[in-house]
Amino acid sequence: MEASSTSFKKLKFGKLKVVRRRLLQRYEHQPFISCLAGFYSCRWKRYQRQRTEPGKCCCKMRECLFFPLLIGAFCLSLIFLYTWGEGKNDYNNFDWYNYGNLGFWFLWSLVILIVASILFTYISLLLVLAMCLLAEGQQLYLHWSHKIGTFLVLGFSIACLFALAVLWGDHWKTVRLSFQITAPYLHIGAIAIMVLLSWPVALHAIRADKKVIQVIIIGPYLAILLFLFLIPLGMYSPCIREMGTLGPKPALIGHRGAPMLAPENTEMSFQKTIEHGGDGLETDVTISYDGVPFLMHDTTLKRTTNIKEVYPNDTDQNAALFSWDTLQKLNAGTWFLKDKPFPFMGSLSKADQNQAINQSIYKLSDFLHLADSHNKLVIFDLYRPPDKHPYRNLWISRTLEVILKESGIRPHLVLWLNNNMRSFVQSVAPGFQHTMGSKAPVEDLLKNNIVKLNLVYTDMSAEDIRKYAEANITTNLYVVNEPWLFSLAWCSGAHSVTTNAVHLLKNLSQPLFLMTPQQYNIMWILTDLTSLLLISLIFALHWWRERNFLCCAQESNPVLESGTYNKFRTELSDMPAVLA
C-alpha cells in the first residue's frame, strides 16, 4: 500500500514536471514582457502582472473604458500630424498670418510640427506596448502618468483640428488634394497595420470561450479589412495614367523671386530665380506718394525693412504714403538673415549673406528691365493706393506709363492680372497677355480676350484645366512649393506654377508617384493577397498553438482539465517560486 502510494506520487510529480516544462516554454519571453509591462504600467516585478485567462476580458472594466481613449488619441494625433505635415506648402502663409496678429515673426508652423511629431510618437509607443502585451496574453494596466499624457495628446489634437477648421478652412482642400497622391501608399500602410493587429485579435478571439465574444472581436476586424481591400476601386489620382499621356513640365514662375534664397521682392531674389532657370517672375506693386511704383507685398514696411530703426514712429504707416527718396534709405535685406522666413530654407554662403545685407527696395521699372533683358515673363498684383493718395485714381495709368515708356519691356512678356479698367488697358497695350484671377465660363473669358488663368492651387482640377486648354487658355497655379503638389499640378495638366522653390522644383524630371494603371493594379492585388495570406497564417498559428498546448497539457495530466487547468496555468505563470 505504501509502495503504491509512493509510485502514485512519483507518477504525479513526473507529470507535473511535464506541465512545468510546457509552461516554462511560455516563460522564455519574460524579460521581454517585463520591459513591456514596465514601460506601459510601471510594473517591473513579475508578481505585479496578471495573464489573461482564456475567455476572459483583456483588462479590468476601468481599463476597458480607457483603452478606446488611447486608440482615439492615436487616431486624432495621426490625422492632425498628416494634415499639418501635408500643409507644409503653406507654412509661410501661416507664419505671416500670426505675424499680422502678434506683431513679431516666429516660425510657429515648425514648432507645431515638432510638438505634433513628439506627441504622436509618444502615443504610438503606448499603443504598440499595449498591442504587444495583448499579443502576449497579458492584462492591460496603463499607469496614471500615461493616462494624463493620453488626455494631453487627445486635447492637443482636438484643439488643433478645431482651430484649423475655424481659422484655416482652405487647408482641408490641400489635404483632399494630397490624397490624390498619397492614397495608394496610405492604403498599403493601413493594410500593414491590419496585419500587425491580426496577432492580438487572433489570440484573443481563439482563446474566447463564447461564440458571441469571438464574433465581437473578429467581426469589426474583418469588416475594416474588407473595406480596405476594396477601397482602391473608388480611388482616383491623375498621376495614375497610361504611358505617353503626361503633358510637358509646368513652367516655373518665381514668387517674389526666390524668397528661400534671398530677401523677397529684391533684385537679388529675382536674380536667383533667373540663375536657377525660372521661366517668369512674380511680384507685388505699390505706388509711392510721389508716384514711383515699387515692389512691396505688405501694407506696411516693418516686416521686410529696417523701418523700426530708421523711422521708429512710422512703423505702422502705409507703405504707399512714403516718398521714393524716403524708401531708398531703408534696408530690405537684414531682416531675411535675422528672421529666416522659411523653416527649411538652408544656410547661405558668405557671399550671399553679404549681398542680402545690402539689398534695398526695388523699383518696378528696374524689375521690368531685368525681366526683359533675360526674356522672362512677369506677373504682378497691383495695389491701389489708400484714400487721399495723389495717385489714388491714377494708379492704373501711372503703372502703364512705367511699363510702356520707362522700362522698355516687350509687351508679350507682361501677364496683366488686374481686372480694373481692363478694356482701357487692352486698348492702350494690346500686346499684354491678359490674365484672370478666378474661374469663369469659357465664353466669358474668350469675350474678354483672356489667355491665361491665375488660380490658387486649391482650385486645381484636371477636368477644368483640360477644358480651358481646349479653348487655348492656359492655367497657372499659385503658390506651389512642395514636390508632391508640383507633381499633382503636372499630372493635372497645369501649364505653369508660381513657386517659392524654383531651385528645388527645377530638379524634378518627372512627377513623383507616377505609375500606370497596370502597375497600380499589380501593387494593389499583391498587397491584398500577401496580407490575406499573412493574416490567415497568423490565425492558423494561434489556433494550432492554443489547441496543441491544451491537448498536450491535458494528456500529461488528465486531472488538470478545463477551468482547473487554466487556473493552475495562470497561477504557475505568476509564481516564479513554484517554477523555481
Coordinates of C-alpha atoms in Angstrom, one line a residue, residues 266 285-302 304-307 310-311 314-315 317-333 358-364 389:
T266 CA 14.6 92.4 -54.1
V285 CA 3.5 96.6 -56.9
T286 CA 2.7 99.6 -54.7
I287 CA 2.9 103.3 -55.7
S288 CA 4.9 105.7 -53.6
Y289 CA 3.4 109.1 -52.5
D290 CA 5.3 110.8 -55.3
G291 CA 4.2 108.3 -58.0
V292 CA 7.1 105.8 -58.2
P293 CA 5.8 102.2 -58.5
F294 CA 7.9 99.9 -56.3
L295 CA 7.8 96.3 -55.1
M296 CA 6.3 95.6 -51.7
H297 CA 3.9 92.8 -50.6
D298 CA 2.9 94.1 -47.2
T299 CA 0.7 97.1 -46.4
T300 CA 3.5 98.3 -44.0
L301 CA 7.2 98.2 -44.1
K302 CA 8.0 96.7 -40.7
T304 CA 10.7 93.4 -44.7
T305 CA 12.7 96.6 -43.9
N306 CA 14.6 98.2 -41.0
I307 CA 12.0 101.0 -40.6
V310 CA 15.3 104.5 -39.3
Y311 CA 11.7 105.8 -38.7
D314 CA 6.2 105.4 -38.7
T315 CA 6.3 101.6 -38.5
Q317 CA 2.3 103.8 -41.7
N318 CA 1.0 102.5 -45.1
A319 CA 3.9 101.9 -47.4
A320 CA 2.3 103.9 -50.2
L321 CA 2.4 107.1 -48.0
F322 CA 6.2 107.3 -48.1
S323 CA 8.1 109.2 -50.9
W324 CA 10.6 107.3 -53.0
D325 CA 13.5 109.2 -51.5
T326 CA 12.5 108.0 -48.1
L327 CA 12.0 104.5 -49.2
Q328 CA 15.5 104.4 -50.7
K329 CA 17.0 105.0 -47.3
L330 CA 15.6 101.7 -45.9
N331 CA 17.4 98.3 -45.9
A332 CA 15.4 95.5 -47.4
G333 CA 17.7 92.6 -46.6
N358 CA 22.9 95.3 -48.9
Q359 CA 19.5 94.9 -50.6
S360 CA 17.2 97.8 -50.9
I361 CA 13.6 98.4 -52.1
Y362 CA 13.3 97.6 -55.8
K363 CA 11.6 99.9 -58.4
L364 CA 9.1 98.5 -60.8
H389 CA -3.1 109.5 -52.0

